[in-house]
Coordinates of C-alpha atoms in Angstrom, one line a residue:
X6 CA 8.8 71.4 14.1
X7 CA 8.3 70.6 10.4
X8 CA 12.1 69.8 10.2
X9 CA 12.3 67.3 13.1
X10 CA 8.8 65.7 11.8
X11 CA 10.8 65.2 7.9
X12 CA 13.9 64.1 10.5
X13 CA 12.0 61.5 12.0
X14 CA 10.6 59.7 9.0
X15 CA 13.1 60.0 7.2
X16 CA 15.3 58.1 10.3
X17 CA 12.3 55.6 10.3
X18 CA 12.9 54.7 6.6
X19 CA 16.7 54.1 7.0
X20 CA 15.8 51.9 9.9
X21 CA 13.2 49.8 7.6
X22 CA 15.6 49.4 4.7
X23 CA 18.7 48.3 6.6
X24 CA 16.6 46.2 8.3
X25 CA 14.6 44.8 4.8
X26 CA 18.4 44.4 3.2
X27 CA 19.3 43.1 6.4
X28 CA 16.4 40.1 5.8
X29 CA 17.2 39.8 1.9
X30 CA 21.4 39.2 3.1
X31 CA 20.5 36.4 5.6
X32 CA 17.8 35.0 3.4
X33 CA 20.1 34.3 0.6
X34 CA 23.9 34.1 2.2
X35 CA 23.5 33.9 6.0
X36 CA 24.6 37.6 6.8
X37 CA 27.9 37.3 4.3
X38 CA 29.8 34.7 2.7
X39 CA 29.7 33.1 -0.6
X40 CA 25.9 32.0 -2.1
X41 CA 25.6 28.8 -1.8
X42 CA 24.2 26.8 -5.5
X43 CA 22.0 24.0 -5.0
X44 CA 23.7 20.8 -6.2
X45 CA 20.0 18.9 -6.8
X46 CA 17.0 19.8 -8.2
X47 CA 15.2 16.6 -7.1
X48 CA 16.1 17.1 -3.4
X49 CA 14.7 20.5 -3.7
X50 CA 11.6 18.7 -5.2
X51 CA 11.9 16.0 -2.0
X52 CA 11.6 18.3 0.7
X53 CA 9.2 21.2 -0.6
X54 CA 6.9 18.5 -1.5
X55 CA 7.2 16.7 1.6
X56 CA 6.8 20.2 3.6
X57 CA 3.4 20.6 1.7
X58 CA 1.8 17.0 1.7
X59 CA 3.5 14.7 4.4
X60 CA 0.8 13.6 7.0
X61 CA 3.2 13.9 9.8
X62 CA 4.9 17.3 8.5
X63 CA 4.7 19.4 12.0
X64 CA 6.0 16.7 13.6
X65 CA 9.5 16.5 11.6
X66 CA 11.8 19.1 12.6
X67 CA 13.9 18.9 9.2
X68 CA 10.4 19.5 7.5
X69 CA 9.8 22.6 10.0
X70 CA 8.4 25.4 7.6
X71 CA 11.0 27.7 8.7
X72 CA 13.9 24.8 7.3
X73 CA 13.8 27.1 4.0
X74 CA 13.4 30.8 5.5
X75 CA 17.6 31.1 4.9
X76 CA 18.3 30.1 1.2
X77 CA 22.0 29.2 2.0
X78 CA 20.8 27.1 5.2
X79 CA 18.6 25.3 2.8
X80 CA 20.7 24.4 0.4
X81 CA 23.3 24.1 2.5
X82 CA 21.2 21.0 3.9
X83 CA 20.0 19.6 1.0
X84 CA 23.2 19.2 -0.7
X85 CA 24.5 17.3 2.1
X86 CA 22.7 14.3 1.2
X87 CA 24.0 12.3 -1.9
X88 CA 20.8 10.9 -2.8
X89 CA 17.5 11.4 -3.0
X90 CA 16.5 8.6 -1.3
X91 CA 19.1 9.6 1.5
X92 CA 17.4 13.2 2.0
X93 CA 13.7 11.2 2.0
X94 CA 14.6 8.6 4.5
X95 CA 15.9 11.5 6.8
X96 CA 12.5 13.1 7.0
X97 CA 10.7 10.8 7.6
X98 CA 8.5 10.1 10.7
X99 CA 9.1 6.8 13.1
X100 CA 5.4 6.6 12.5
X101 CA 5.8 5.6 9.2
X102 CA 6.1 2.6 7.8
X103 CA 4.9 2.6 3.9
X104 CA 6.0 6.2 2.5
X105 CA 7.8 5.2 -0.7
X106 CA 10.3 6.8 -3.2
X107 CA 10.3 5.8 -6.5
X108 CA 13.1 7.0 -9.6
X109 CA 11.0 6.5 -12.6
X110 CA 7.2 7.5 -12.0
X111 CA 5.8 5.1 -14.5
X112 CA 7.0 2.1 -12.4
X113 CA 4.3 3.4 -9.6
X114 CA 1.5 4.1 -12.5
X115 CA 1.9 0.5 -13.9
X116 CA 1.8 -1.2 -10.9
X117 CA -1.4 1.5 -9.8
X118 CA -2.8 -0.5 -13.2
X119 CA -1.8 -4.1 -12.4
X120 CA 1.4 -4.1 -14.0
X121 CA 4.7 -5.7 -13.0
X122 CA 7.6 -6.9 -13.3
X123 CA 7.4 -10.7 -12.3
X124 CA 8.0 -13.9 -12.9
X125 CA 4.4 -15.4 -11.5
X126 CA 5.5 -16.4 -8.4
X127 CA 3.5 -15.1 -5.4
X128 CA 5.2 -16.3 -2.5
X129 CA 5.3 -15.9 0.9
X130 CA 8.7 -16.2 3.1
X131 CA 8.3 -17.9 6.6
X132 CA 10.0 -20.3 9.2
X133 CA 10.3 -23.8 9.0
X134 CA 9.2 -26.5 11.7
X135 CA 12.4 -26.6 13.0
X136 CA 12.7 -22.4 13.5
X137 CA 16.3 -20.6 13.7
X138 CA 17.5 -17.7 10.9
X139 CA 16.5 -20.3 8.3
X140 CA 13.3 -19.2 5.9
X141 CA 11.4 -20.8 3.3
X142 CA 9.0 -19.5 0.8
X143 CA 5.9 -21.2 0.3
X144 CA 4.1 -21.0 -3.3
X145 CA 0.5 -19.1 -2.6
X146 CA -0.3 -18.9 -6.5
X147 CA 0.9 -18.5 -9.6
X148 CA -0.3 -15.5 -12.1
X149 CA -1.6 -16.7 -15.5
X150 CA 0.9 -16.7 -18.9
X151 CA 4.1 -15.9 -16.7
X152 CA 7.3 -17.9 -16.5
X153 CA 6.2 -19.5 -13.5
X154 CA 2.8 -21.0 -14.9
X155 CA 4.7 -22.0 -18.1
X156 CA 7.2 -23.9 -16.2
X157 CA 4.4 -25.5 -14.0
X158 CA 5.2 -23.9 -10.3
X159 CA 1.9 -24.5 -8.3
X160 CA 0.5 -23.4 -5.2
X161 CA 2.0 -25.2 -2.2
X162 CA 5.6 -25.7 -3.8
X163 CA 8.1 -24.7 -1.2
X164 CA 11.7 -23.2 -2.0
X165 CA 14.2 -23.0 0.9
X166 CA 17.2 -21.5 -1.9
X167 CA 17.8 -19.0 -4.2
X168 CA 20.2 -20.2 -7.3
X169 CA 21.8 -22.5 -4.2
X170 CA 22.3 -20.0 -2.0
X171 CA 19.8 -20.8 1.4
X172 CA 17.5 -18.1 2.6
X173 CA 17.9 -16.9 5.8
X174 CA 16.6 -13.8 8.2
X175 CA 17.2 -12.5 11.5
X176 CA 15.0 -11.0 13.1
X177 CA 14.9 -8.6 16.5
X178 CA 12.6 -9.1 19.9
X179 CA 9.9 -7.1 17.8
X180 CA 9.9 -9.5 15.2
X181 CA 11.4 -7.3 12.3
X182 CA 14.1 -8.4 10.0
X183 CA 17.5 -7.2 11.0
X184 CA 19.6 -8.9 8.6
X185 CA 18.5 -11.6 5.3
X186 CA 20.0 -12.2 1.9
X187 CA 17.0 -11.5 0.5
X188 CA 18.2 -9.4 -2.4
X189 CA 18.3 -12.7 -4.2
X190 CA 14.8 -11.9 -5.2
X191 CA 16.3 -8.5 -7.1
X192 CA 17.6 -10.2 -10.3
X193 CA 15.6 -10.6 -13.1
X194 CA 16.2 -14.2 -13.8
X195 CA 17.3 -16.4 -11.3
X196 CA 16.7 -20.4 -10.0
X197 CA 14.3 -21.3 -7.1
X198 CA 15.9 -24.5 -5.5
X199 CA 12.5 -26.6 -4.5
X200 CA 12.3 -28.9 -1.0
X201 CA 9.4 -30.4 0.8
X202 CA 8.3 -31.1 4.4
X203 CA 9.1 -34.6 6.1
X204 CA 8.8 -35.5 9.5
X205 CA 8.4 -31.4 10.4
X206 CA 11.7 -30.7 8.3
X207 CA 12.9 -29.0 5.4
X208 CA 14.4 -31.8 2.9
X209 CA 15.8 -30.4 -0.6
X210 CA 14.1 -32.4 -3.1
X211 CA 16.3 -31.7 -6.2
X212 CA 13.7 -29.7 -8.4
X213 CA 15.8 -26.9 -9.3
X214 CA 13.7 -24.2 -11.7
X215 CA 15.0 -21.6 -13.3
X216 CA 12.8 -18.3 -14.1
X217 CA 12.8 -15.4 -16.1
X218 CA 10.4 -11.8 -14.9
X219 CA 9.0 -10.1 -17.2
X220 CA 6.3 -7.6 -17.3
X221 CA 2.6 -8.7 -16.6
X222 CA -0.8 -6.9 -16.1
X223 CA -2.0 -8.8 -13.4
X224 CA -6.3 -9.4 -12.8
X225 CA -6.7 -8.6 -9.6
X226 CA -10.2 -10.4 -10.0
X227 CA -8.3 -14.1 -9.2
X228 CA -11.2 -16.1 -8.7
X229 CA -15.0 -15.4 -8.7
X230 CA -17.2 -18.0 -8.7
X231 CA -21.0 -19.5 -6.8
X232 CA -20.6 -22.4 -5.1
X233 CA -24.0 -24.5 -4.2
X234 CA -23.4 -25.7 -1.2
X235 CA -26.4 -27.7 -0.1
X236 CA -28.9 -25.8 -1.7
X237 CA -26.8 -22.3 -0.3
X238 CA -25.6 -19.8 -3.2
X239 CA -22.5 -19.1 -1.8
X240 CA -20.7 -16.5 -3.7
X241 CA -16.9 -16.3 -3.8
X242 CA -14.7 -13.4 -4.8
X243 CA -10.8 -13.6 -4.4
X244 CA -9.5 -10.3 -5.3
X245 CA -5.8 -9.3 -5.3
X246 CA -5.2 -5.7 -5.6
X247 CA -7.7 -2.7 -5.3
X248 CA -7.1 -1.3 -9.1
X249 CA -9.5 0.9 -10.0
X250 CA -8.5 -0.1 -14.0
X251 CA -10.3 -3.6 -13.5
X252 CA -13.6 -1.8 -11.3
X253 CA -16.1 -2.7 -14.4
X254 CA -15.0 -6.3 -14.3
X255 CA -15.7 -6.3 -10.7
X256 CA -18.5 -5.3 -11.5
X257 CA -19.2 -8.0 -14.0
X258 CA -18.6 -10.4 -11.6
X259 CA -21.5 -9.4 -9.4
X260 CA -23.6 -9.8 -12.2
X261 CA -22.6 -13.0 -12.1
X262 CA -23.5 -13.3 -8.4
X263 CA -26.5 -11.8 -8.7
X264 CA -28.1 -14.1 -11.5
X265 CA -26.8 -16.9 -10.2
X266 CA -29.0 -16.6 -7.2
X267 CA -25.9 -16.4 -4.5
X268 CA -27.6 -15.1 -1.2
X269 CA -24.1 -15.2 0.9
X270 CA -20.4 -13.9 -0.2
X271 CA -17.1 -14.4 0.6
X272 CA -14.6 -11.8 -0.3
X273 CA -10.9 -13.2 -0.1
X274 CA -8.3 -10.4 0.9
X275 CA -5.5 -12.8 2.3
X276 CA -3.2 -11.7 -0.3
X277 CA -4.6 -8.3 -0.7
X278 CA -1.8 -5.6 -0.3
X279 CA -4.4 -2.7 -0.9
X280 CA -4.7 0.0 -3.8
X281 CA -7.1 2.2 -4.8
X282 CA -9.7 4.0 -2.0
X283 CA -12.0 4.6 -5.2
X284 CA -12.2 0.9 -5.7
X285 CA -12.4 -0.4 -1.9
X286 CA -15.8 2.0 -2.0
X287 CA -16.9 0.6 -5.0
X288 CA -16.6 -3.1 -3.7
X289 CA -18.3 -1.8 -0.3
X290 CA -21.3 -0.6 -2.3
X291 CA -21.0 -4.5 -4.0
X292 CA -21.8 -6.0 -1.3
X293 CA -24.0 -3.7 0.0
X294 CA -26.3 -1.3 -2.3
X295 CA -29.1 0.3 0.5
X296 CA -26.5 2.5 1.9
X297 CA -25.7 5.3 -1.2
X298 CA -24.5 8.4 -0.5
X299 CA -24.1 7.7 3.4
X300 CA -20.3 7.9 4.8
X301 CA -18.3 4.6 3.7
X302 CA -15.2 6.6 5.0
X303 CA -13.9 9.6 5.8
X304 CA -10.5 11.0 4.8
X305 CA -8.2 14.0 6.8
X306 CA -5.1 15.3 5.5
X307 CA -2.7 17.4 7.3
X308 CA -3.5 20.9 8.2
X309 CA -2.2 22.6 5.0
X310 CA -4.2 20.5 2.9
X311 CA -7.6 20.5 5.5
X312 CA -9.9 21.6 2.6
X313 CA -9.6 18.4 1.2
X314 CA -11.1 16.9 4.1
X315 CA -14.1 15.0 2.9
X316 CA -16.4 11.8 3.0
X317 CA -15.8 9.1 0.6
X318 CA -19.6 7.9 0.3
X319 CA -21.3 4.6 -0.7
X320 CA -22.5 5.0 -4.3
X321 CA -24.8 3.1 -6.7
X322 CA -22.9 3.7 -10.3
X323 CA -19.3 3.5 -11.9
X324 CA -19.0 6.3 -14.0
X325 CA -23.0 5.7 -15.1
X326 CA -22.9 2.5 -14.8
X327 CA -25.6 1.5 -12.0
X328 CA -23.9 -1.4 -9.8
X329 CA -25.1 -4.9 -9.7
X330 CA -25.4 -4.7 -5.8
X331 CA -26.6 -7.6 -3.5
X332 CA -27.7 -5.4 -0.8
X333 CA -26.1 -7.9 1.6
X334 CA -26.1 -7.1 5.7
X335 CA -23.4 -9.5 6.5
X336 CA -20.5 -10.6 4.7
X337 CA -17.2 -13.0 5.7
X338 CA -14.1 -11.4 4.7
X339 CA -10.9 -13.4 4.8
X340 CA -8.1 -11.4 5.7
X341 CA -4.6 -12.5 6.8
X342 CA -0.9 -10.7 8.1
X343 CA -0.6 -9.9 4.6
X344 CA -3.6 -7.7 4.0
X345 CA -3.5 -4.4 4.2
X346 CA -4.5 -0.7 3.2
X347 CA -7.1 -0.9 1.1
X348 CA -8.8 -4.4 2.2
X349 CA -8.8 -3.1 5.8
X350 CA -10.5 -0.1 4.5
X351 CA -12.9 -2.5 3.5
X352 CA -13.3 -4.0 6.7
X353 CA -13.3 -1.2 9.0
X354 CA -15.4 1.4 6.3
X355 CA -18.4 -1.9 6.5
X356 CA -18.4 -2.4 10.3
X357 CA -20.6 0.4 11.0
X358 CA -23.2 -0.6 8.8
X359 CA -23.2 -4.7 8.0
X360 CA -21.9 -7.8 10.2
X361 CA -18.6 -8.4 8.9
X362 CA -17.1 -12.3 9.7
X363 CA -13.4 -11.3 9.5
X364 CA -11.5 -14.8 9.2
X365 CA -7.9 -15.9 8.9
X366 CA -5.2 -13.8 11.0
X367 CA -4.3 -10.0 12.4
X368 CA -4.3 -7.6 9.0
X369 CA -1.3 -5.7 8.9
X370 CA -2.2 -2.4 10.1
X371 CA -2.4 0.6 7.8
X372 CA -4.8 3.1 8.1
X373 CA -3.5 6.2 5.9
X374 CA -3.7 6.7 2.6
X375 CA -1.1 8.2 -0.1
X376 CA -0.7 10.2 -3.3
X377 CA 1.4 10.2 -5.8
X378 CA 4.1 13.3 -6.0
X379 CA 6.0 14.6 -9.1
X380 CA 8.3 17.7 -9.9
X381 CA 5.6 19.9 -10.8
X382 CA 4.9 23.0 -8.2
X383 CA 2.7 24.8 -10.1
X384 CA -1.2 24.2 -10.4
X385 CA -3.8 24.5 -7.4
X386 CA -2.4 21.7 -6.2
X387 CA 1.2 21.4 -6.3
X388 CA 3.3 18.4 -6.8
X389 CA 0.1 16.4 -6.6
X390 CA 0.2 14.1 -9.9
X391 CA -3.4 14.8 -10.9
X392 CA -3.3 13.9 -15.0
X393 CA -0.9 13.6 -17.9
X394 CA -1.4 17.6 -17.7
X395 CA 0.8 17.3 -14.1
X396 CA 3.6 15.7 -16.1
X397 CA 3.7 17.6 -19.4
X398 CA 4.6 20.4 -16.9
X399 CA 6.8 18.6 -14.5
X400 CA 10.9 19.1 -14.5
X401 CA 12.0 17.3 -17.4
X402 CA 15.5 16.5 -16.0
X403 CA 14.2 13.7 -13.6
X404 CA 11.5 11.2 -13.6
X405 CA 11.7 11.1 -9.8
X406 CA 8.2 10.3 -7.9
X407 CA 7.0 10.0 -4.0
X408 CA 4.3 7.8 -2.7
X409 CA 4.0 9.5 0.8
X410 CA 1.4 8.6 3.6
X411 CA -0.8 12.1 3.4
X412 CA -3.5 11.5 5.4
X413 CA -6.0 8.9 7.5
X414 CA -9.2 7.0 6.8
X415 CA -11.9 6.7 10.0
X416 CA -15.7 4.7 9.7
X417 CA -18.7 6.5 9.9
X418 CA -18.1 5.5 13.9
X419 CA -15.7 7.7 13.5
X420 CA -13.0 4.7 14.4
X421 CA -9.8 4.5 12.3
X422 CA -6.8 3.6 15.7
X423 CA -5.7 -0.1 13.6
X424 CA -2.1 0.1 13.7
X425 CA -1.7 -2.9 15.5
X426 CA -4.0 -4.5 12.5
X427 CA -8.2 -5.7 12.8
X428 CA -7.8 -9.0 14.9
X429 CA -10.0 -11.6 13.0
X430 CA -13.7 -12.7 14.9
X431 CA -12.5 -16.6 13.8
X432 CA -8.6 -17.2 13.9
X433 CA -7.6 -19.4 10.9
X434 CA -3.8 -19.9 10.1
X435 CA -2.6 -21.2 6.3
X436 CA -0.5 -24.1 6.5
X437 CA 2.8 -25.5 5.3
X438 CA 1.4 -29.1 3.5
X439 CA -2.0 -27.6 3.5
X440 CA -3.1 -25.1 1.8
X441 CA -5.4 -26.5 -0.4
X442 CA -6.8 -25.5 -3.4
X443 CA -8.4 -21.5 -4.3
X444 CA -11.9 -21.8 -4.5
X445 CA -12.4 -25.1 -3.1
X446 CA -14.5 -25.8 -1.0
X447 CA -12.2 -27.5 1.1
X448 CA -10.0 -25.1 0.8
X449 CA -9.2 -24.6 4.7
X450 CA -9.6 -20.9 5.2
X451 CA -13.2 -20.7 2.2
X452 CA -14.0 -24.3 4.3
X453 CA -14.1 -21.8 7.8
X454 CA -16.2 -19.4 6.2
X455 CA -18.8 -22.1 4.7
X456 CA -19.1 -23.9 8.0
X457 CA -20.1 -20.6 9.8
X458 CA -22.2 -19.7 6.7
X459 CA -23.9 -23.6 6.5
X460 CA -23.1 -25.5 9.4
X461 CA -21.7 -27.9 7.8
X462 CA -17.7 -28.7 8.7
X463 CA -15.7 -29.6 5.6
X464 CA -13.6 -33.1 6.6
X465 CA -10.5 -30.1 5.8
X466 CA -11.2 -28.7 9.2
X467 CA -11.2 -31.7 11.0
X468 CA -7.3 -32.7 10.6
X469 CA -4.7 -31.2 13.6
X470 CA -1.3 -29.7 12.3
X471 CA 1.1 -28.5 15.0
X472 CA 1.5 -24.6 15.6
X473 CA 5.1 -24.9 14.1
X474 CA 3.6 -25.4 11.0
X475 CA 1.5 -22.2 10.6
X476 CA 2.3 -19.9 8.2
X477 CA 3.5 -16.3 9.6
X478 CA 4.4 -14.0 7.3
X479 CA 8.0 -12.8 7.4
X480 CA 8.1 -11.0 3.8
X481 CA 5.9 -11.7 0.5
X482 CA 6.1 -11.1 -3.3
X483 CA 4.1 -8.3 -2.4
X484 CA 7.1 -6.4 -0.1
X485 CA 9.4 -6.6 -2.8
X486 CA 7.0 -4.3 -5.1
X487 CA 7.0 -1.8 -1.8
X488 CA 4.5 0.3 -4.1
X489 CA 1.7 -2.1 -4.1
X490 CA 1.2 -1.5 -0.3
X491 CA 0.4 1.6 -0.6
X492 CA -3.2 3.1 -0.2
X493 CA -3.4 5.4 -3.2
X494 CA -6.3 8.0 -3.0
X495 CA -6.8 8.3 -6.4
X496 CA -6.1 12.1 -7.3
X497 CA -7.8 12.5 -10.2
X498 CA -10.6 13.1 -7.7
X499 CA -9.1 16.5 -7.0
X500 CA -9.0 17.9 -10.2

């Protein structure tokens, strides 16, 4: 009996080491066959990142968790894509609209700090009067000490050509751009060929300008200023990016508010692309001040990463520093098709607590966040630039970084279902021959927000323009930095 008991293990252990090699054979050639070498370490770094981070991860099938179970498999799939970019694009979701890849890192850290590459000019591209493929650009404003302010582009200048080529873009049913030449925006110098508006058309006026980028650290602080406006303190913030680098300015400014009596605000997000989370809850708790430490916003990540699940609060200091809040409970926001991320954090984080005027046009829609990924799997949190410690470890054969959506931002109503963008409470369109002047009073879209704030209706709001003339926005300066529309969560938080 003794025998046939030894007989019987020792079957059982044959069984379980065939089976074990068995597992080992398949994991690393299939069940025979040559093994396979992996041709790219940065599309290995692609997808395992991706796997770990991506918000909509169980939903991809080539990001499934069993994709690397068989080593040859794997490899076998990621060396069928060329490029990194190729191998990104391919995972991810229809959902997404604003994961990024980037092939140096340090382009997505300047531009996280206000730096760019540019020549000044911060356009936007939109239809003439007369419609068809044709586009224009339209001047919005120019950034101080670049090419453009040198050479004396102003707001309101319209281009219709790029070094004499005319822009063009068709687009589908859905509106989205199918086909354009605008890659004439790539090159780093180039000539903007100048027309204006007559009788509703586009007539080329023969200013011809060349220009030059080079890179500029951008204020996002634009304008900040406190207009009286009979007898009313009427603050007035434009603010460009979210960037957490300039916070203590923005801080400064409402100093400025504050002692200068201003019992109103205006915050202008029209051109407002988004940026730091950090820095939209600092400017909440601006405006604000009796709400610290209750829920501004709360962010989930994907299922993997659930721990890090947490409320981004209202709070009363930067880094010590106590705020100069104005403990406001209603503010008017101007927001436009070109806002996004951040500035409708803003929005949709103050809703639940203040009135909120939300003027100008339909924000753009995004309501998840991003972090920033590098070649570094090691650490609690892996890939997850958190430091110059994350790249002092990270592969030093490629400077390869993603800027993937990770997770989703909701109000303390627990509301955060925007996609479709925050429709305004007063609709107010910029437009062609009229935009006025930032900070002006009569600037049409400020001039909205002091009439609901006063009463008082600025002779700006009284003249009639034809629909054709509104300004829909087709593509900005902003879309060809796709980096600056993303949400960035700030990682250093989860250190």
């Amino acid at each position: 009996m003794k025998h046939l008991f030894k007989l019987r293990w020792a079957l059982l252990f044959v069984l379980i080491f065939s089976y074990s090699c068995s597992k080992d054979d398949d994991a690393t050639d299939g069940g025979g066959g040559e093994e396979i070498t992996l041709e790219s370490d940065v599309n290995d770094f692609v997808w395992k990142s991706m796997n770990s981070w991506y918000l909509w991860q169980s939903e991809v099938g080539n990001l499934a968790d069993s994709k690397d179970d068989n080593t040859n498999s794997y490899y076998e799939f990621l060396n069928g894509y060329d490029t990194p970019e190729g191998l990104f694009s391919n995972v991810l979701s229809s959902k997404d609209r604003f994961s990024y890849i980037e092939s140096d890192y340090n382009n997505l850290f300047n531009s996280f700090s206000g730096v760019a590459k540019t020549n000044g000019v911060q356009f936007v591209v939109t239809r003439p009067p007369e419609g068809g493929t044709k586009v224009i650009g339209v001047v919005r404003y120019v950034v101080n000490g670049s090419d453009a302010d040198v050479k004396g582009i102003k707001r309101g200048d319209i281009f219709y050509a790029i070094d004499g080529t005319e822009l063009y873009a068709v687009t589908d049913s859905q509106g989205r751009i199918t086909e354009s030449n605008f890659s004439l925006f790539d090159s780093d110098s180039y000539t903007m060929n100048f027309a204006n508006i007559e009788n509703n058309q586009v007539v080329a006026n023969n200013v011809n300008v060349e220009l030059n980028k080079s890179e500029l650290t951008e204020n996002p602080i634009h304008i900040h200023k406190t207009l009286d406006v009979n007898g009313t303190k009427i603050g007035y913030l434009m603010y460009n990016q979210f960037v957490a680098d300039f916070d203590e300015q923005l801080n400064n400014a409402f100093s400025q508010f504050k002692s200068s009596g201003a019992t109103e605000l205006v915050i202008d997000l029209r051109y407002n692309p988004g940026g730091s989370v950090t820095s939209s809850t600092r400017l909440a708790s601006l405006i604000t001040g009796q709400f610290t430490g209750s829920l501004f916003s709360k962010a989930t990540w994907n299922s993997k990463w659930s721990d890090f699940d947490e409320n981004n609060n209202f709070v009363d200091n930067i880094d010590g520093t106590a705020l100069n809040s104005l403990n406001l409970s209603k503010v008017y926001i101007i927001a436009t098709d070109d806002s996004a991320s951040a500035s409708e954090l803003l929005i949709n984080g103050l809703d639940p607590w203040i009135q909120v005027i939300h003027i100008g046009d339909t924000t753009v829609g995004k309501n998840e966040f991003s972090i920033t990924l590098i070649d570094n799997p090691s650490g609690a949190t892996p890939y997850a630039y958190t430091g110059e410690n994350s790249l002092a470890n990270a592969n030093p054969n490629h400077k390869y970084a993603l800027q993937p959506l990770v997770g989703t931002n909701e109000n303390a109503d627990g509301f955060s279902d925007f996609t479709t963008g925050l429709i305004p409470d007063i609709e107010k369109f910029e437009v062609l021959g009229d935009l006025g002047t930032l900070g002006d009073i009569n600037e049409p879209l400020l001039a909205t927000a002091i009439e609901q704030i006063t009463g008082v209706s600025a002779k700006s709001l009284k003249r009639k323009f034809s629909d054709d003339l509104n300004i829909k926005t087709l593509k900005s300066s902003n879309d060809f930095l796709p980096y600056r529309k993303i949400s960035n969560y700030d990682l250093y938080r989860l250190k």
